[in-house]
Amino acid sequence: MSETLYERLGGEDAIGAVVDRFYERVVEDERVAHYFEDVDMQKQRAHQTQFISAVAGGPVDYSGADMEAAHDDLGITKPDFDVIVEHLDATLEEFDVDADDREAVLDAIAEYEDDIVTVPA
């Protein structure tokens, strides 16, 4: 039986470490940091770890808000979404996640793009 993406990523603890580094990068980026100014980052990191664990096939059920509802009032643009994705990809690479697994994570996130990007092009 082959490993799930979740297992290849190292499970919830490893995904949590990636998420922590990812948010360090994001909040240091002036292009997108404003989205997180009034956010409880501990809670945000926990939700993101749970979300990535779930979309990677882990034994985790995502219990956060519906993606569209959670992002509806944020005014996220396609270019800002792309910046966030670039940070996630770079962080996964920093943690030595191979290219195929990085692509699988990004593909899973991309399925939610229409719910996250709320400002028309």
mmCIF file of N, CA and C in Angstrom:
data_model
loop_
_atom_site.group_PDB
_atom_site.id
_atom_site.type_symbol
_atom_site.label_atom_id
_atom_site.label_comp_id
_atom_site.label_asym_id
_atom_site.label_seq_id
_atom_site.Cartn_x
_atom_site.Cartn_y
_atom_site.Cartn_z
ATOM 1 N N MET A 1 0.850 -1.183 0.000
ATOM 2 C CA MET A 1 0.000 0.000 0.000
ATOM 3 C C MET A 1 0.892 1.242 0.000
ATOM 4 N N SER A 2 0.656 2.146 -0.915
ATOM 5 C CA SER A 2 1.516 3.314 -1.022
ATOM 6 C C SER A 2 1.155 4.360 0.033
ATOM 7 N N GLU A 3 2.134 5.148 0.381
ATOM 8 C CA GLU A 3 1.936 6.204 1.367
ATOM 9 C C GLU A 3 1.050 7.310 0.806
ATOM 10 N N THR A 4 0.291 7.924 1.680
ATOM 11 C CA THR A 4 -0.485 9.093 1.277
ATOM 12 C C THR A 4 0.437 10.301 1.219
ATOM 13 N N LEU A 5 -0.013 11.341 0.579
ATOM 14 C CA LEU A 5 0.734 12.596 0.553
ATOM 15 C C LEU A 5 0.976 13.065 1.983
ATOM 16 N N TYR A 6 -0.022 12.946 2.819
ATOM 17 C CA TYR A 6 0.089 13.322 4.237
ATOM 18 C C TYR A 6 1.274 12.599 4.890
ATOM 19 N N GLU A 7 1.391 11.302 4.649
ATOM 20 C CA GLU A 7 2.497 10.522 5.219
ATOM 21 C C GLU A 7 3.834 10.940 4.612
ATOM 22 N N ARG A 8 3.857 11.187 3.311
ATOM 23 C CA ARG A 8 5.108 11.609 2.665
ATOM 24 C C ARG A 8 5.565 12.969 3.169
ATOM 25 N N LEU A 9 4.599 13.818 3.552
ATOM 26 C CA LEU A 9 4.952 15.130 4.100
ATOM 27 C C LEU A 9 5.448 15.032 5.540
ATOM 28 N N GLY A 10 5.241 13.885 6.173
ATOM 29 C CA GLY A 10 5.743 13.681 7.521
ATOM 30 C C GLY A 10 4.689 13.755 8.606
ATOM 31 N N GLY A 11 3.421 13.826 8.210
ATOM 32 C CA GLY A 11 2.350 13.854 9.188
ATOM 33 C C GLY A 11 2.084 15.249 9.730
ATOM 34 N N GLU A 12 1.207 15.304 10.717
ATOM 35 C CA GLU A 12 0.715 16.590 11.217
ATOM 36 C C GLU A 12 1.807 17.467 11.827
ATOM 37 N N ASP A 13 2.750 16.870 12.557
ATOM 38 C CA ASP A 13 3.813 17.684 13.166
ATOM 39 C C ASP A 13 4.689 18.342 12.105
ATOM 40 N N ALA A 14 5.049 17.576 11.079
ATOM 41 C CA ALA A 14 5.878 18.138 10.005
ATOM 42 C C ALA A 14 5.096 19.190 9.228
ATOM 43 N N ILE A 15 3.825 18.936 8.975
ATOM 44 C CA ILE A 15 2.995 19.916 8.272
ATOM 45 C C ILE A 15 2.872 21.175 9.127
ATOM 46 N N GLY A 16 2.732 21.013 10.430
ATOM 47 C CA GLY A 16 2.679 22.163 11.334
ATOM 48 C C GLY A 16 3.939 22.999 11.264
ATOM 49 N N ALA A 17 5.098 22.355 11.162
ATOM 50 C CA ALA A 17 6.365 23.084 11.052
ATOM 51 C C ALA A 17 6.416 23.864 9.737
ATOM 52 N N VAL A 18 5.946 23.250 8.658
ATOM 53 C CA VAL A 18 5.888 23.936 7.360
ATOM 54 C C VAL A 18 4.963 25.147 7.463
ATOM 55 N N VAL A 19 3.804 24.961 8.072
ATOM 56 C CA VAL A 19 2.832 26.051 8.206
ATOM 57 C C VAL A 19 3.422 27.198 9.019
ATOM 58 N N ASP A 20 4.126 26.884 10.106
ATOM 59 C CA ASP A 20 4.748 27.941 10.913
ATOM 60 C C ASP A 20 5.724 28.759 10.075
ATOM 61 N N ARG A 21 6.587 28.090 9.327
ATOM 62 C CA ARG A 21 7.560 28.793 8.488
ATOM 63 C C ARG A 21 6.863 29.560 7.359
ATOM 64 N N PHE A 22 5.851 28.946 6.780
ATOM 65 C CA PHE A 22 5.066 29.584 5.726
ATOM 66 C C PHE A 22 4.508 30.917 6.214
ATOM 67 N N TYR A 23 3.904 30.937 7.396
ATOM 68 C CA TYR A 23 3.329 32.188 7.899
ATOM 69 C C TYR A 23 4.399 33.193 8.289
ATOM 70 N N GLU A 24 5.570 32.737 8.704
ATOM 71 C CA GLU A 24 6.672 33.682 8.932
ATOM 72 C C GLU A 24 6.972 34.425 7.638
ATOM 73 N N ARG A 25 7.045 33.682 6.550
ATOM 74 C CA ARG A 25 7.330 34.278 5.241
ATOM 75 C C ARG A 25 6.218 35.240 4.809
ATOM 76 N N VAL A 26 4.971 34.812 4.986
ATOM 77 C CA VAL A 26 3.827 35.596 4.538
ATOM 78 C C VAL A 26 3.730 36.922 5.288
ATOM 79 N N VAL A 27 3.850 36.890 6.607
ATOM 80 C CA VAL A 27 3.685 38.134 7.371
ATOM 81 C C VAL A 27 4.875 39.077 7.195
ATOM 82 N N GLU A 28 5.980 38.579 6.655
ATOM 83 C CA GLU A 28 7.119 39.441 6.339
ATOM 84 C C GLU A 28 7.004 40.055 4.948
ATOM 85 N N ASP A 29 6.042 39.612 4.173
ATOM 86 C CA ASP A 29 5.873 40.083 2.795
ATOM 87 C C ASP A 29 4.846 41.216 2.783
ATOM 88 N N GLU A 30 5.320 42.426 2.520
ATOM 89 C CA GLU A 30 4.430 43.597 2.571
ATOM 90 C C GLU A 30 3.296 43.538 1.554
ATOM 91 N N ARG A 31 3.422 42.707 0.526
ATOM 92 C CA ARG A 31 2.357 42.602 -0.476
ATOM 93 C C ARG A 31 1.106 41.931 0.091
ATOM 94 N N VAL A 32 1.288 41.033 1.067
ATOM 95 C CA VAL A 32 0.146 40.258 1.570
ATOM 96 C C VAL A 32 -0.001 40.279 3.092
ATOM 97 N N ALA A 33 0.937 40.867 3.790
ATOM 98 C CA ALA A 33 0.909 40.860 5.260
ATOM 99 C C ALA A 33 -0.361 41.498 5.815
ATOM 100 N N HIS A 34 -0.898 42.495 5.111
ATOM 101 C CA HIS A 34 -2.084 43.201 5.605
ATOM 102 C C HIS A 34 -3.292 42.282 5.804
ATOM 103 N N TYR A 35 -3.333 41.169 5.103
ATOM 104 C CA TYR A 35 -4.451 40.243 5.274
ATOM 105 C C TYR A 35 -4.449 39.597 6.663
ATOM 106 N N PHE A 36 -3.305 39.660 7.344
ATOM 107 C CA PHE A 36 -3.143 38.947 8.612
ATOM 108 C C PHE A 36 -2.964 39.868 9.811
ATOM 109 N N GLU A 37 -3.159 41.175 9.609
ATOM 110 C CA GLU A 37 -2.919 42.147 10.677
ATOM 111 C C GLU A 37 -3.784 41.920 11.911
ATOM 112 N N ASP A 38 -5.028 41.597 11.744
ATOM 113 C CA ASP A 38 -5.932 41.418 12.882
ATOM 114 C C ASP A 38 -6.323 39.959 13.080
ATOM 115 N N VAL A 39 -5.447 39.060 12.670
ATOM 116 C CA VAL A 39 -5.732 37.631 12.735
ATOM 117 C C VAL A 39 -5.008 37.012 13.929
ATOM 118 N N ASP A 40 -5.705 36.152 14.646
ATOM 119 C CA ASP A 40 -5.090 35.349 15.705
ATOM 120 C C ASP A 40 -4.235 34.298 14.998
ATOM 121 N N MET A 41 -2.929 34.550 14.931
ATOM 122 C CA MET A 41 -2.055 33.698 14.124
ATOM 123 C C MET A 41 -1.906 32.297 14.702
ATOM 124 N N GLN A 42 -2.028 32.135 15.997
ATOM 125 C CA GLN A 42 -1.969 30.789 16.570
ATOM 126 C C GLN A 42 -3.160 29.965 16.064
ATOM 127 N N LYS A 43 -4.317 30.576 16.087
ATOM 128 C CA LYS A 43 -5.524 29.915 15.592
ATOM 129 C C LYS A 43 -5.414 29.681 14.080
ATOM 130 N N GLN A 44 -4.916 30.680 13.353
ATOM 131 C CA GLN A 44 -4.757 30.569 11.905
ATOM 132 C C GLN A 44 -3.814 29.419 11.549
ATOM 133 N N ARG A 45 -2.704 29.321 12.271
ATOM 134 C CA ARG A 45 -1.738 28.245 12.006
ATOM 135 C C ARG A 45 -2.353 26.879 12.283
ATOM 136 N N ALA A 46 -3.132 26.786 13.346
ATOM 137 C CA ALA A 46 -3.783 25.512 13.664
ATOM 138 C C ALA A 46 -4.775 25.127 12.564
ATOM 139 N N HIS A 47 -5.564 26.094 12.101
ATOM 140 C CA HIS A 47 -6.521 25.816 11.023
ATOM 141 C C HIS A 47 -5.804 25.416 9.739
ATOM 142 N N GLN A 48 -4.733 26.124 9.408
ATOM 143 C CA GLN A 48 -4.014 25.824 8.159
ATOM 144 C C GLN A 48 -3.357 24.451 8.234
ATOM 145 N N THR A 49 -2.815 24.102 9.390
ATOM 146 C CA THR A 49 -2.217 22.771 9.562
ATOM 147 C C THR A 49 -3.293 21.705 9.374
ATOM 148 N N GLN A 50 -4.441 21.932 9.968
ATOM 149 C CA GLN A 50 -5.552 20.990 9.848
ATOM 150 C C GLN A 50 -6.012 20.906 8.387
ATOM 151 N N PHE A 51 -6.110 22.053 7.729
ATOM 152 C CA PHE A 51 -6.564 22.082 6.339
ATOM 153 C C PHE A 51 -5.599 21.333 5.427
ATOM 154 N N ILE A 52 -4.308 21.647 5.514
ATOM 155 C CA ILE A 52 -3.336 20.975 4.641
ATOM 156 C C ILE A 52 -3.275 19.486 4.957
ATOM 157 N N SER A 53 -3.360 19.141 6.232
ATOM 158 C CA SER A 53 -3.375 17.716 6.603
ATOM 159 C C SER A 53 -4.562 17.007 5.958
ATOM 160 N N ALA A 54 -5.710 17.653 5.969
ATOM 161 C CA ALA A 54 -6.913 17.049 5.392
ATOM 162 C C ALA A 54 -6.805 16.908 3.874
ATOM 163 N N VAL A 55 -6.385 17.967 3.184
ATOM 164 C CA VAL A 55 -6.316 17.884 1.719
ATOM 165 C C VAL A 55 -5.191 16.970 1.254
ATOM 166 N N ALA A 56 -4.229 16.685 2.147
ATOM 167 C CA ALA A 56 -3.137 15.773 1.806
ATOM 168 C C ALA A 56 -3.483 14.315 2.108
ATOM 169 N N GLY A 57 -4.719 14.078 2.530
ATOM 170 C CA GLY A 57 -5.150 12.702 2.745
ATOM 171 C C GLY A 57 -4.899 12.174 4.140
ATOM 172 N N GLY A 58 -4.644 13.069 5.080
ATOM 173 C CA GLY A 58 -4.401 12.642 6.449
ATOM 174 C C GLY A 58 -5.681 12.273 7.170
ATOM 175 N N PRO A 59 -5.515 11.666 8.341
ATOM 176 C CA PRO A 59 -6.687 11.259 9.126
ATOM 177 C C PRO A 59 -7.251 12.441 9.914
ATOM 178 N N VAL A 60 -7.478 13.521 9.205
ATOM 179 C CA VAL A 60 -7.891 14.773 9.826
ATOM 180 C C VAL A 60 -9.103 15.300 9.074
ATOM 181 N N ASP A 61 -10.112 15.707 9.808
ATOM 182 C CA ASP A 61 -11.261 16.369 9.203
ATOM 183 C C ASP A 61 -11.111 17.861 9.447
ATOM 184 N N TYR A 62 -11.144 18.648 8.389
ATOM 185 C CA TYR A 62 -11.036 20.092 8.528
ATOM 186 C C TYR A 62 -12.321 20.614 9.134
ATOM 187 N N SER A 63 -12.194 21.340 10.244
ATOM 188 C CA SER A 63 -13.387 21.835 10.929
ATOM 189 C C SER A 63 -13.471 23.358 10.908
ATOM 190 N N GLY A 64 -12.633 23.984 10.088
ATOM 191 C CA GLY A 64 -12.663 25.436 9.984
ATOM 192 C C GLY A 64 -13.872 25.897 9.191
ATOM 193 N N ALA A 65 -13.948 27.201 9.059
ATOM 194 C CA ALA A 65 -15.064 27.793 8.318
ATOM 195 C C ALA A 65 -15.020 27.365 6.858
ATOM 196 N N ASP A 66 -16.173 27.383 6.235
ATOM 197 C CA ASP A 66 -16.272 27.155 4.806
ATOM 198 C C ASP A 66 -15.318 28.129 4.108
ATOM 199 N N MET A 67 -14.570 27.642 3.138
ATOM 200 C CA MET A 67 -13.543 28.465 2.486
ATOM 201 C C MET A 67 -14.102 29.769 1.936
ATOM 202 N N GLU A 68 -15.224 29.701 1.261
ATOM 203 C CA GLU A 68 -15.788 30.911 0.670
ATOM 204 C C GLU A 68 -16.200 31.893 1.769
ATOM 205 N N ALA A 69 -16.855 31.400 2.791
ATOM 206 C CA ALA A 69 -17.291 32.271 3.889
ATOM 207 C C ALA A 69 -16.105 32.869 4.631
ATOM 208 N N ALA A 70 -15.056 32.083 4.820
ATOM 209 C CA ALA A 70 -13.886 32.544 5.562
ATOM 210 C C ALA A 70 -13.132 33.652 4.835
ATOM 211 N N HIS A 71 -13.221 33.668 3.507
ATOM 212 C CA HIS A 71 -12.446 34.623 2.717
ATOM 213 C C HIS A 71 -13.303 35.718 2.084
ATOM 214 N N ASP A 72 -14.597 35.625 2.238
ATOM 215 C CA ASP A 72 -15.529 36.488 1.530
ATOM 216 C C ASP A 72 -15.272 37.983 1.715
ATOM 217 N N ASP A 73 -14.960 38.406 2.920
ATOM 218 C CA ASP A 73 -14.813 39.845 3.178
ATOM 219 C C ASP A 73 -13.356 40.319 3.154
ATOM 220 N N LEU A 74 -12.448 39.483 2.667
ATOM 221 C CA LEU A 74 -11.026 39.846 2.694
ATOM 222 C C LEU A 74 -10.552 40.581 1.447
ATOM 223 N N GLY A 75 -11.287 40.480 0.370
ATOM 224 C CA GLY A 75 -10.888 41.174 -0.849
ATOM 225 C C GLY A 75 -9.595 40.653 -1.452
ATOM 226 N N ILE A 76 -9.432 39.355 -1.463
ATOM 227 C CA ILE A 76 -8.197 38.742 -1.979
ATOM 228 C C ILE A 76 -8.224 38.748 -3.504
ATOM 229 N N THR A 77 -7.121 39.218 -4.073
ATOM 230 C CA THR A 77 -6.977 39.272 -5.529
ATOM 231 C C THR A 77 -6.220 38.039 -6.022
ATOM 232 N N LYS A 78 -6.313 37.784 -7.306
ATOM 233 C CA LYS A 78 -5.561 36.681 -7.922
ATOM 234 C C LYS A 78 -4.054 36.872 -7.733
ATOM 235 N N PRO A 79 -3.504 38.074 -7.963
ATOM 236 C CA PRO A 79 -2.058 38.238 -7.728
ATOM 237 C C PRO A 79 -1.661 37.961 -6.271
ATOM 238 N N ASP A 80 -2.488 38.362 -5.317
ATOM 239 C CA ASP A 80 -2.172 38.084 -3.917
ATOM 240 C C ASP A 80 -2.266 36.596 -3.618
ATOM 241 N N PHE A 81 -3.256 35.931 -4.178
ATOM 242 C CA PHE A 81 -3.356 34.475 -4.035
ATOM 243 C C PHE A 81 -2.088 33.820 -4.568
ATOM 244 N N ASP A 82 -1.620 34.283 -5.719
ATOM 245 C CA ASP A 82 -0.409 33.721 -6.316
ATOM 246 C C ASP A 82 0.819 33.933 -5.429
ATOM 247 N N VAL A 83 0.907 35.086 -4.768
ATOM 248 C CA VAL A 83 2.017 35.349 -3.837
ATOM 249 C C VAL A 83 1.981 34.337 -2.700
ATOM 250 N N ILE A 84 0.799 34.110 -2.157
ATOM 251 C CA ILE A 84 0.656 33.153 -1.058
ATOM 252 C C ILE A 84 1.078 31.757 -1.522
ATOM 253 N N VAL A 85 0.640 31.360 -2.698
ATOM 254 C CA VAL A 85 1.000 30.050 -3.247
ATOM 255 C C VAL A 85 2.515 29.952 -3.444
ATOM 256 N N GLU A 86 3.129 31.023 -3.924
ATOM 257 C CA GLU A 86 4.588 31.029 -4.096
ATOM 258 C C GLU A 86 5.291 30.819 -2.757
ATOM 259 N N HIS A 87 4.783 31.454 -1.711
ATOM 260 C CA HIS A 87 5.378 31.268 -0.382
ATOM 261 C C HIS A 87 5.212 29.830 0.108
ATOM 262 N N LEU A 88 4.056 29.250 -0.159
ATOM 263 C CA LEU A 88 3.852 27.864 0.251
ATOM 264 C C LEU A 88 4.789 26.936 -0.504
ATOM 265 N N ASP A 89 4.909 27.131 -1.806
ATOM 266 C CA ASP A 89 5.804 26.308 -2.613
ATOM 267 C C ASP A 89 7.255 26.449 -2.133
ATOM 268 N N ALA A 90 7.689 27.673 -1.907
ATOM 269 C CA ALA A 90 9.066 27.907 -1.451
ATOM 270 C C ALA A 90 9.305 27.291 -0.076
ATOM 271 N N THR A 91 8.305 27.348 0.784
ATOM 272 C CA THR A 91 8.442 26.769 2.118
ATOM 273 C C THR A 91 8.515 25.251 2.031
ATOM 274 N N LEU A 92 7.681 24.652 1.223
ATOM 275 C CA LEU A 92 7.748 23.199 1.038
ATOM 276 C C LEU A 92 9.112 22.792 0.494
ATOM 277 N N GLU A 93 9.629 23.570 -0.457
ATOM 278 C CA GLU A 93 10.955 23.286 -1.002
ATOM 279 C C GLU A 93 12.028 23.428 0.079
ATOM 280 N N GLU A 94 11.895 24.442 0.917
ATOM 281 C CA GLU A 94 12.828 24.653 2.024
ATOM 282 C C GLU A 94 12.858 23.440 2.958
ATOM 283 N N PHE A 95 11.718 22.759 3.085
ATOM 284 C CA PHE A 95 11.616 21.570 3.932
ATOM 285 C C PHE A 95 11.907 20.285 3.153
ATOM 286 N N ASP A 96 12.514 20.439 1.974
ATOM 287 C CA ASP A 96 12.941 19.303 1.142
ATOM 288 C C ASP A 96 11.807 18.396 0.680
ATOM 289 N N VAL A 97 10.642 18.979 0.476
ATOM 290 C CA VAL A 97 9.530 18.223 -0.098
ATOM 291 C C VAL A 97 9.795 18.135 -1.600
ATOM 292 N N ASP A 98 9.725 16.928 -2.141
ATOM 293 C CA ASP A 98 10.077 16.784 -3.562
ATOM 294 C C ASP A 98 9.044 17.465 -4.463
ATOM 295 N N ALA A 99 9.455 17.697 -5.690
ATOM 296 C CA ALA A 99 8.659 18.494 -6.631
ATOM 297 C C ALA A 99 7.266 17.917 -6.859
ATOM 298 N N ASP A 100 7.149 16.602 -6.984
ATOM 299 C CA ASP A 100 5.834 15.996 -7.231
ATOM 300 C C ASP A 100 4.894 16.210 -6.047
ATOM 301 N N ASP A 101 5.420 16.076 -4.841
ATOM 302 C CA ASP A 101 4.583 16.277 -3.657
ATOM 303 C C ASP A 101 4.239 17.747 -3.461
ATOM 304 N N ARG A 102 5.174 18.651 -3.778
ATOM 305 C CA ARG A 102 4.857 20.088 -3.722
ATOM 306 C C ARG A 102 3.726 20.398 -4.689
ATOM 307 N N GLU A 103 3.830 19.860 -5.884
ATOM 308 C CA GLU A 103 2.799 20.092 -6.894
ATOM 309 C C GLU A 103 1.454 19.535 -6.431
ATOM 310 N N ALA A 104 1.464 18.387 -5.780
ATOM 311 C CA ALA A 104 0.217 17.796 -5.286
ATOM 312 C C ALA A 104 -0.428 18.682 -4.226
ATOM 313 N N VAL A 105 0.365 19.249 -3.329
ATOM 314 C CA VAL A 105 -0.171 20.159 -2.318
ATOM 315 C C VAL A 105 -0.748 21.400 -2.995
ATOM 316 N N LEU A 106 0.013 21.975 -3.906
ATOM 317 C CA LEU A 106 -0.437 23.197 -4.579
ATOM 318 C C LEU A 106 -1.682 22.942 -5.430
ATOM 319 N N ASP A 107 -1.763 21.765 -6.043
ATOM 320 C CA ASP A 107 -2.959 21.417 -6.815
ATOM 321 C C ASP A 107 -4.178 21.323 -5.899
ATOM 322 N N ALA A 108 -3.982 20.763 -4.708
ATOM 323 C CA ALA A 108 -5.089 20.648 -3.757
ATOM 324 C C ALA A 108 -5.552 22.026 -3.303
ATOM 325 N N ILE A 109 -4.600 22.937 -3.072
ATOM 326 C CA ILE A 109 -4.943 24.305 -2.674
ATOM 327 C C ILE A 109 -5.637 25.026 -3.830
ATOM 328 N N ALA A 110 -5.151 24.803 -5.044
ATOM 329 C CA ALA A 110 -5.712 25.475 -6.222
ATOM 330 C C ALA A 110 -7.196 25.151 -6.411
ATOM 331 N N GLU A 111 -7.639 24.001 -5.927
ATOM 332 C CA GLU A 111 -9.048 23.645 -6.046
ATOM 333 C C GLU A 111 -9.950 24.619 -5.285
ATOM 334 N N TYR A 112 -9.361 25.363 -4.348
ATOM 335 C CA TYR A 112 -10.122 26.312 -3.536
ATOM 336 C C TYR A 112 -9.948 27.764 -3.999
ATOM 337 N N GLU A 113 -9.220 27.968 -5.079
ATOM 338 C CA GLU A 113 -8.924 29.325 -5.533
ATOM 339 C C GLU A 113 -10.184 30.161 -5.741
ATOM 340 N N ASP A 114 -11.200 29.599 -6.355
ATOM 341 C CA ASP A 114 -12.414 30.368 -6.618
ATOM 342 C C ASP A 114 -13.121 30.797 -5.334
ATOM 343 N N ASP A 115 -12.950 30.040 -4.266
ATOM 344 C CA ASP A 115 -13.539 30.400 -2.973
ATOM 345 C C ASP A 115 -12.699 31.422 -2.219
ATOM 346 N N ILE A 116 -11.401 31.454 -2.512
ATOM 347 C CA ILE A 116 -10.476 32.328 -1.780
ATOM 348 C C ILE A 116 -10.324 33.685 -2.465
ATOM 349 N N VAL A 117 -10.211 33.685 -3.779
ATOM 350 C CA VAL A 117 -10.073 34.931 -4.539
ATOM 351 C C VAL A 117 -11.469 35.550 -4.666
ATOM 352 N N THR A 118 -11.626 36.709 -4.031
ATOM 353 C CA THR A 118 -12.954 37.319 -3.973
ATOM 354 C C THR A 118 -13.067 38.611 -4.772
ATOM 355 N N VAL A 119 -11.951 39.065 -5.335
ATOM 356 C CA VAL A 119 -11.963 40.283 -6.150
ATOM 357 C C VAL A 119 -11.793 39.873 -7.600
ATOM 358 N N PRO A 120 -12.777 40.169 -8.427
ATOM 359 C CA PRO A 120 -12.672 39.790 -9.841
ATOM 360 C C PRO A 120 -11.461 40.454 -10.512
ATOM 361 N N ALA A 121 -10.935 39.781 -11.487
ATOM 362 C CA ALA A 121 -9.741 40.278 -12.197
ATOM 363 C C ALA A 121 -10.027 41.547 -12.950
#
